[in-house]
Amino acid sequence: MEDSSALAVCLNPTLQKTLVFDSLVTGEVNRADLLRLDASGKGVNAARVLNQLGFKVRHLTQVGGGFAELSTRPLASDGVEVIPSASGADIRFCTTAIDRRRGLATELVEPGNPVDRETEERIRALFLAELPRTNLLIISGSKAPGFSPGLYPWMVEQAGESGCPVILDYRGEDLDASLPYGPSFVKINREEMIETFGGEADEIFADLYRRRGTRLIVTDGGGPVRYWNGHAVATRLPPAIKPINPIGSGDAFTAGMAAALLGSGADPAPGRRVDAAMPESLLDAMVEAGIRCGAENAARLKPGDILSPPGYGE
């Protein structure tokens, strides 16, 4: 286990139900052949994969309701240290319906339930307590209703002031409000880039780097990964695969990036910043590691996993 320690924040966790059908027909009764239930959510998946890659990772989240233990106990069994705040909010369920014959996955996403008024205060206190022993901060996914718009930007600001590098994987207004604090990396998909920035032109990559020192990495499923290497927009093409379950592959990509940075020997200790002139080769290695982990996740039924047997687990 590496000495470097990461903190993964996920404030809208889910219990992920995965159903496999021989074929899925809309408007008809469909009986599943396989079923699994997993603790999930973007930050949950990233934390689990980063732990599987051999790195210490702590997971800061909010939990509540009758299914709270189902969302935290499996992560602890996976070796991830969970730092929970009681929230009074029932955890949401999301469902993946996989059509085996056509190789399609349909995702049904429930809205998050509102957290109680005191949850954010507790989350902020826990975050400040964990930041001094954090070598890398990962913030992934949306926030449940009830958190203030300023929470994520505040976290990025605190990390920047302490010199802790940051990887962000969220979109829209939350991301836009966080960018002034100069996160080290933003990893989003093509759809999220268009939603947040209104397009996908090369100038967006360059502007973020020149004004904020932020490196933007954009994934596109099986399409090319685009990222700013400090001089231009570079591309890497993922391997051609037949996915079993793509859910969590973007989060596995984030974990691969994080592992490459933490394991490079160039990762800063708490209190130091990532050098703005980091070697091109290191960012290339981070992207390549992300691609490998994303492909490994897609070859498995469990979301946010690269170690279980590939395939449907039958």
Short mmCIF file of C-alpha atoms in Angstrom, two decimals:
data_model
loop_
_atom_site.label_atom_id
_atom_site.label_comp_id
_atom_site.label_asym_id
_atom_site.label_seq_id
_atom_site.Cartn_x
_atom_site.Cartn_y
_atom_site.Cartn_z
CA MET A 1 0.00 0.00 0.00
CA GLU A 2 1.43 3.37 -1.03
CA ASP A 3 2.07 6.00 1.65
CA SER A 4 0.24 8.73 -0.28
CA SER A 5 -3.34 9.19 0.90
CA ALA A 6 -6.30 10.50 -1.09
CA LEU A 7 -9.62 11.92 0.07
CA ALA A 8 -12.60 11.17 -2.19
CA VAL A 9 -15.70 13.32 -1.60
CA CYS A 10 -19.12 12.14 -2.80
CA LEU A 11 -22.18 13.91 -1.42
CA ASN A 12 -24.93 12.18 -3.42
CA PRO A 13 -24.20 8.46 -2.97
CA THR A 14 -26.42 5.72 -4.31
CA LEU A 15 -27.23 2.06 -3.97
CA GLN A 16 -26.79 0.73 -7.47
CA LYS A 17 -29.07 -2.09 -8.59
CA THR A 18 -27.79 -3.86 -11.71
CA LEU A 19 -30.23 -6.08 -13.61
CA VAL A 20 -29.19 -8.24 -16.56
CA PHE A 21 -31.76 -9.33 -19.14
CA ASP A 22 -31.29 -11.61 -22.10
CA SER A 23 -33.13 -8.91 -24.04
CA LEU A 24 -35.04 -5.87 -22.83
CA VAL A 25 -38.36 -4.95 -24.44
CA THR A 26 -39.98 -1.62 -23.55
CA GLY A 27 -43.68 -1.78 -22.74
CA GLU A 28 -43.46 -5.45 -21.76
CA VAL A 29 -42.82 -7.49 -18.61
CA ASN A 30 -39.07 -8.19 -18.42
CA ARG A 31 -37.64 -10.82 -16.08
CA ALA A 32 -34.01 -10.42 -15.09
CA ASP A 33 -31.50 -13.26 -15.31
CA LEU A 34 -29.02 -11.66 -12.90
CA LEU A 35 -29.21 -9.09 -10.10
CA ARG A 36 -26.60 -7.37 -7.93
CA LEU A 37 -26.71 -4.49 -5.46
CA ASP A 38 -23.63 -2.32 -4.83
CA ALA A 39 -22.65 0.83 -2.97
CA SER A 40 -22.03 3.32 -5.74
CA GLY A 41 -21.93 6.96 -6.81
CA LYS A 42 -19.11 8.67 -8.67
CA GLY A 43 -16.85 9.28 -5.68
CA VAL A 44 -17.64 5.87 -4.22
CA ASN A 45 -16.56 4.14 -7.44
CA ALA A 46 -13.40 6.23 -7.72
CA ALA A 47 -12.46 5.48 -4.10
CA ARG A 48 -12.97 1.75 -4.51
CA VAL A 49 -10.86 1.53 -7.68
CA LEU A 50 -8.09 3.69 -6.22
CA ASN A 51 -7.97 1.34 -3.24
CA GLN A 52 -7.83 -1.65 -5.60
CA LEU A 53 -4.82 0.00 -7.25
CA GLY A 54 -3.02 -0.11 -3.90
CA PHE A 55 -3.47 3.40 -2.54
CA LYS A 56 -4.85 4.58 0.78
CA VAL A 57 -8.11 6.41 0.25
CA ARG A 58 -10.70 7.85 2.60
CA HIS A 59 -14.25 8.51 1.51
CA LEU A 60 -16.17 11.53 2.87
CA THR A 61 -19.91 11.26 2.40
CA GLN A 62 -23.36 11.80 3.91
CA VAL A 63 -25.63 8.94 4.95
CA GLY A 64 -29.07 8.54 6.42
CA GLY A 65 -32.21 6.45 6.50
CA GLY A 66 -32.76 2.73 6.85
CA PHE A 67 -30.32 1.76 4.11
CA ALA A 68 -27.36 3.78 5.39
CA GLU A 69 -25.37 0.76 6.46
CA LEU A 70 -25.78 -0.83 3.02
CA SER A 71 -24.01 2.18 1.52
CA THR A 72 -21.03 2.17 3.92
CA ARG A 73 -20.43 -1.40 5.09
CA PRO A 74 -19.49 -2.78 1.62
CA LEU A 75 -16.92 0.00 1.16
CA ALA A 76 -15.32 -0.80 4.49
CA SER A 77 -15.17 -4.44 3.41
CA ASP A 78 -13.45 -3.27 0.22
CA GLY A 79 -10.76 -1.58 2.33
CA VAL A 80 -11.96 2.02 1.92
CA GLU A 81 -12.09 4.09 5.11
CA VAL A 82 -15.50 5.77 5.23
CA ILE A 83 -15.92 9.15 6.95
CA PRO A 84 -19.71 9.59 7.18
CA SER A 85 -21.87 12.46 8.32
CA ALA A 86 -25.41 11.71 9.41
CA SER A 87 -27.75 13.57 7.07
CA GLY A 88 -31.31 12.48 7.80
CA ALA A 89 -31.69 11.73 4.08
CA ASP A 90 -32.62 8.29 2.77
CA ILE A 91 -30.03 7.09 0.29
CA ARG A 92 -31.28 6.97 -3.29
CA PHE A 93 -31.39 3.89 -5.51
CA CYS A 94 -30.28 3.90 -9.13
CA THR A 95 -30.85 1.04 -11.56
CA THR A 96 -28.87 -0.25 -14.52
CA ALA A 97 -30.81 -2.46 -16.94
CA ILE A 98 -28.47 -4.39 -19.23
CA ASP A 99 -29.72 -5.87 -22.51
CA ARG A 100 -27.28 -8.72 -23.01
CA ARG A 101 -28.29 -9.54 -26.59
CA ARG A 102 -27.84 -6.01 -27.90
CA GLY A 103 -25.01 -5.04 -25.54
CA LEU A 104 -26.85 -1.99 -24.21
CA ALA A 105 -27.01 -0.54 -20.69
CA THR A 106 -29.89 1.74 -19.68
CA GLU A 107 -29.38 3.82 -16.54
CA LEU A 108 -32.32 4.96 -14.37
CA VAL A 109 -31.20 7.69 -11.96
CA GLU A 110 -33.24 8.67 -8.92
CA PRO A 111 -33.01 12.22 -7.55
CA GLY A 112 -31.17 12.65 -4.29
CA ASN A 113 -33.13 13.24 -1.10
CA PRO A 114 -32.65 16.54 0.79
CA VAL A 115 -30.14 16.48 3.67
CA ASP A 116 -30.99 18.16 6.95
CA ARG A 117 -29.87 21.69 7.79
CA GLU A 118 -26.90 20.71 9.95
CA THR A 119 -25.33 18.27 7.48
CA GLU A 120 -23.24 20.84 5.63
CA GLU A 121 -21.74 22.20 8.84
CA ARG A 122 -20.71 18.68 9.82
CA ILE A 123 -19.29 17.96 6.35
CA ARG A 124 -17.22 21.16 6.43
CA ALA A 125 -15.79 20.28 9.85
CA LEU A 126 -14.92 16.73 8.74
CA PHE A 127 -13.32 18.06 5.56
CA LEU A 128 -11.10 20.52 7.43
CA ALA A 129 -10.03 17.74 9.81
CA GLU A 130 -9.06 15.43 6.93
CA LEU A 131 -7.37 17.94 4.62
CA PRO A 132 -4.00 18.19 6.48
CA ARG A 133 -3.33 14.47 5.91
CA THR A 134 -4.49 14.45 2.29
CA ASN A 135 -2.08 14.22 -0.65
CA LEU A 136 -4.79 14.38 -3.30
CA LEU A 137 -8.42 15.54 -3.17
CA ILE A 138 -11.02 14.02 -5.51
CA ILE A 139 -14.51 15.54 -5.62
CA SER A 140 -16.93 13.63 -7.81
CA GLY A 141 -20.58 13.90 -8.72
CA SER A 142 -23.50 16.07 -7.81
CA LYS A 143 -24.53 17.20 -4.33
CA ALA A 144 -27.76 16.05 -2.73
CA PRO A 145 -30.39 18.78 -2.28
CA GLY A 146 -29.90 20.82 0.87
CA PHE A 147 -26.21 21.63 0.39
CA SER A 148 -25.32 25.23 -0.46
CA PRO A 149 -24.01 26.21 -3.93
CA GLY A 150 -20.79 27.39 -2.28
CA LEU A 151 -19.78 24.07 -0.72
CA TYR A 152 -17.73 22.58 -3.57
CA PRO A 153 -16.00 25.87 -4.44
CA TRP A 154 -15.11 26.27 -0.75
CA MET A 155 -13.53 22.81 -0.69
CA VAL A 156 -11.47 23.59 -3.78
CA GLU A 157 -10.39 26.91 -2.25
CA GLN A 158 -9.34 25.24 1.01
CA ALA A 159 -7.37 22.60 -0.86
CA GLY A 160 -5.66 25.24 -2.98
CA GLU A 161 -4.65 27.24 0.07
CA SER A 162 -3.14 24.13 1.63
CA GLY A 163 -1.33 23.18 -1.58
CA CYS A 164 -3.27 19.94 -2.06
CA PRO A 165 -3.81 18.98 -5.72
CA VAL A 166 -7.43 18.52 -6.77
CA ILE A 167 -9.23 16.38 -9.35
CA LEU A 168 -12.82 17.49 -10.03
CA ASP A 169 -15.42 15.34 -11.76
CA TYR A 170 -18.66 17.29 -11.76
CA ARG A 171 -20.38 19.68 -14.12
CA GLY A 172 -22.52 22.75 -14.62
CA GLU A 173 -22.84 25.58 -12.09
CA ASP A 174 -20.89 23.74 -9.38
CA LEU A 175 -17.91 23.32 -11.71
CA ASP A 176 -18.15 26.86 -13.07
CA ALA A 177 -18.11 28.26 -9.52
CA SER A 178 -15.10 26.10 -8.57
CA LEU A 179 -12.84 27.07 -11.47
CA PRO A 180 -11.72 30.46 -10.04
CA TYR A 181 -9.88 28.53 -7.30
CA GLY A 182 -7.63 26.80 -9.83
CA PRO A 183 -8.25 23.06 -9.44
CA SER A 184 -5.33 21.02 -10.77
CA PHE A 185 -7.42 18.76 -13.01
CA VAL A 186 -10.99 18.65 -14.29
CA LYS A 187 -12.08 15.28 -15.69
CA ILE A 188 -15.51 15.31 -17.34
CA ASN A 189 -17.15 13.66 -20.33
CA ARG A 190 -17.96 15.29 -23.64
CA GLU A 191 -21.64 15.87 -22.81
CA GLU A 192 -20.69 17.51 -19.50
CA MET A 193 -18.15 19.72 -21.25
CA ILE A 194 -20.74 21.00 -23.71
CA GLU A 195 -23.24 21.58 -20.88
CA THR A 196 -20.72 23.48 -18.73
CA PHE A 197 -18.74 25.42 -21.32
CA GLY A 198 -21.22 25.66 -24.18
CA GLY A 199 -18.97 23.79 -26.60
CA GLU A 200 -15.88 21.67 -26.99
CA ALA A 201 -13.43 23.92 -28.86
CA ASP A 202 -9.70 23.63 -28.27
CA GLU A 203 -9.73 27.20 -26.98
CA ILE A 204 -11.61 26.08 -23.87
CA PHE A 205 -8.77 23.72 -22.91
CA ALA A 206 -6.16 26.42 -23.52
CA ASP A 207 -8.07 29.14 -21.68
CA LEU A 208 -8.56 27.03 -18.57
CA TYR A 209 -4.87 26.27 -18.40
CA ARG A 210 -3.66 29.80 -19.07
CA ARG A 211 -6.09 31.54 -16.70
CA ARG A 212 -6.49 28.95 -13.95
CA GLY A 213 -3.59 26.51 -14.32
CA THR A 214 -6.23 23.80 -14.71
CA ARG A 215 -5.74 20.82 -17.02
CA LEU A 216 -8.98 19.69 -18.65
CA ILE A 217 -9.41 16.01 -19.55
CA VAL A 218 -12.53 15.06 -21.55
CA THR A 219 -13.65 11.47 -22.11
CA ASP A 220 -16.16 10.31 -24.73
CA GLY A 221 -17.07 6.70 -24.02
CA GLY A 222 -15.28 4.63 -26.64
CA GLY A 223 -14.22 7.77 -28.50
CA PRO A 224 -10.94 9.63 -28.12
CA VAL A 225 -9.90 11.21 -24.82
CA ARG A 226 -8.89 14.85 -25.29
CA TYR A 227 -6.74 16.78 -22.82
CA TRP A 228 -4.51 19.83 -22.54
CA ASN A 229 -0.87 18.81 -22.17
CA GLY A 230 0.42 22.33 -21.55
CA HIS A 231 1.03 23.14 -25.21
CA ALA A 232 -1.88 21.75 -27.22
CA VAL A 233 -4.90 19.47 -27.10
CA ALA A 234 -3.64 15.90 -27.17
CA THR A 235 -5.75 12.81 -27.89
CA ARG A 236 -5.63 9.18 -26.82
CA LEU A 237 -7.91 6.50 -28.25
CA PRO A 238 -9.28 3.86 -25.84
CA PRO A 239 -9.01 0.21 -26.86
CA ALA A 240 -11.93 -1.24 -28.79
CA ILE A 241 -13.87 -3.44 -26.34
CA LYS A 242 -17.32 -4.97 -26.00
CA PRO A 243 -18.45 -3.59 -22.64
CA ILE A 244 -20.36 -5.63 -20.09
CA ASN A 245 -21.38 -2.64 -17.92
CA PRO A 246 -20.00 0.85 -18.63
CA ILE A 247 -21.41 2.33 -15.40
CA GLY A 248 -18.51 3.54 -13.25
CA SER A 249 -15.96 3.53 -16.07
CA GLY A 250 -15.53 7.30 -15.92
CA ASP A 251 -14.95 7.02 -12.17
CA ALA A 252 -12.41 4.24 -12.73
CA PHE A 253 -10.72 6.60 -15.20
CA THR A 254 -10.48 9.22 -12.46
CA ALA A 255 -8.99 6.64 -10.09
CA GLY A 256 -6.41 5.60 -12.69
CA MET A 257 -5.36 9.22 -13.15
CA ALA A 258 -5.09 9.68 -9.40
CA ALA A 259 -3.01 6.52 -8.98
CA ALA A 260 -0.58 7.57 -11.71
CA LEU A 261 -0.11 10.97 -10.06
CA LEU A 262 0.27 9.60 -6.54
CA GLY A 263 2.64 6.86 -7.67
CA SER A 264 4.78 9.01 -9.93
CA GLY A 265 7.20 10.21 -7.27
CA ALA A 266 6.26 13.74 -8.30
CA ASP A 267 3.13 13.96 -6.18
CA PRO A 268 3.34 16.64 -3.51
CA ALA A 269 3.05 16.09 0.18
CA PRO A 270 0.33 18.07 1.93
CA GLY A 271 1.21 21.76 1.84
CA ARG A 272 2.79 21.72 -1.66
CA ARG A 273 1.23 22.43 -5.04
CA VAL A 274 1.46 20.46 -8.26
CA ASP A 275 4.04 22.24 -10.41
CA ALA A 276 2.29 24.12 -13.20
CA ALA A 277 5.05 22.89 -15.50
CA MET A 278 4.60 19.21 -14.67
CA PRO A 279 6.13 16.99 -17.35
CA GLU A 280 3.99 16.21 -20.37
CA SER A 281 4.94 12.59 -19.89
CA LEU A 282 3.30 12.50 -16.46
CA LEU A 283 -0.03 13.78 -17.75
CA ASP A 284 0.19 11.32 -20.65
CA ALA A 285 0.76 8.54 -18.11
CA MET A 286 -2.22 9.71 -16.04
CA VAL A 287 -4.51 9.63 -19.08
CA GLU A 288 -3.23 6.24 -20.19
CA ALA A 289 -3.78 4.83 -16.69
CA GLY A 290 -7.29 6.28 -16.71
CA ILE A 291 -8.05 4.63 -20.04
CA ARG A 292 -6.81 1.25 -18.80
CA CYS A 293 -8.89 1.42 -15.62
CA GLY A 294 -12.00 2.59 -17.48
CA ALA A 295 -11.71 -0.34 -19.89
CA GLU A 296 -11.15 -2.80 -17.03
CA ASN A 297 -14.28 -1.53 -15.26
CA ALA A 298 -16.40 -1.80 -18.41
CA ALA A 299 -15.45 -5.47 -18.73
CA ARG A 300 -17.10 -6.28 -15.38
CA LEU A 301 -20.65 -6.29 -14.08
CA LYS A 302 -19.88 -4.52 -10.80
CA PRO A 303 -19.65 -0.72 -11.17
CA GLY A 304 -16.45 0.87 -9.89
CA ASP A 305 -14.40 -2.32 -9.92
CA ILE A 306 -11.32 -3.60 -11.76
CA LEU A 307 -10.50 -6.77 -9.77
CA SER A 308 -13.54 -9.05 -9.92
CA PRO A 309 -13.62 -11.67 -12.70
CA PRO A 310 -14.45 -10.12 -16.09
CA GLY A 311 -17.84 -10.87 -17.61
CA TYR A 312 -21.20 -11.31 -15.97
CA GLY A 313 -19.90 -13.10 -12.90
CA GLU A 314 -21.90 -16.25 -13.50
#
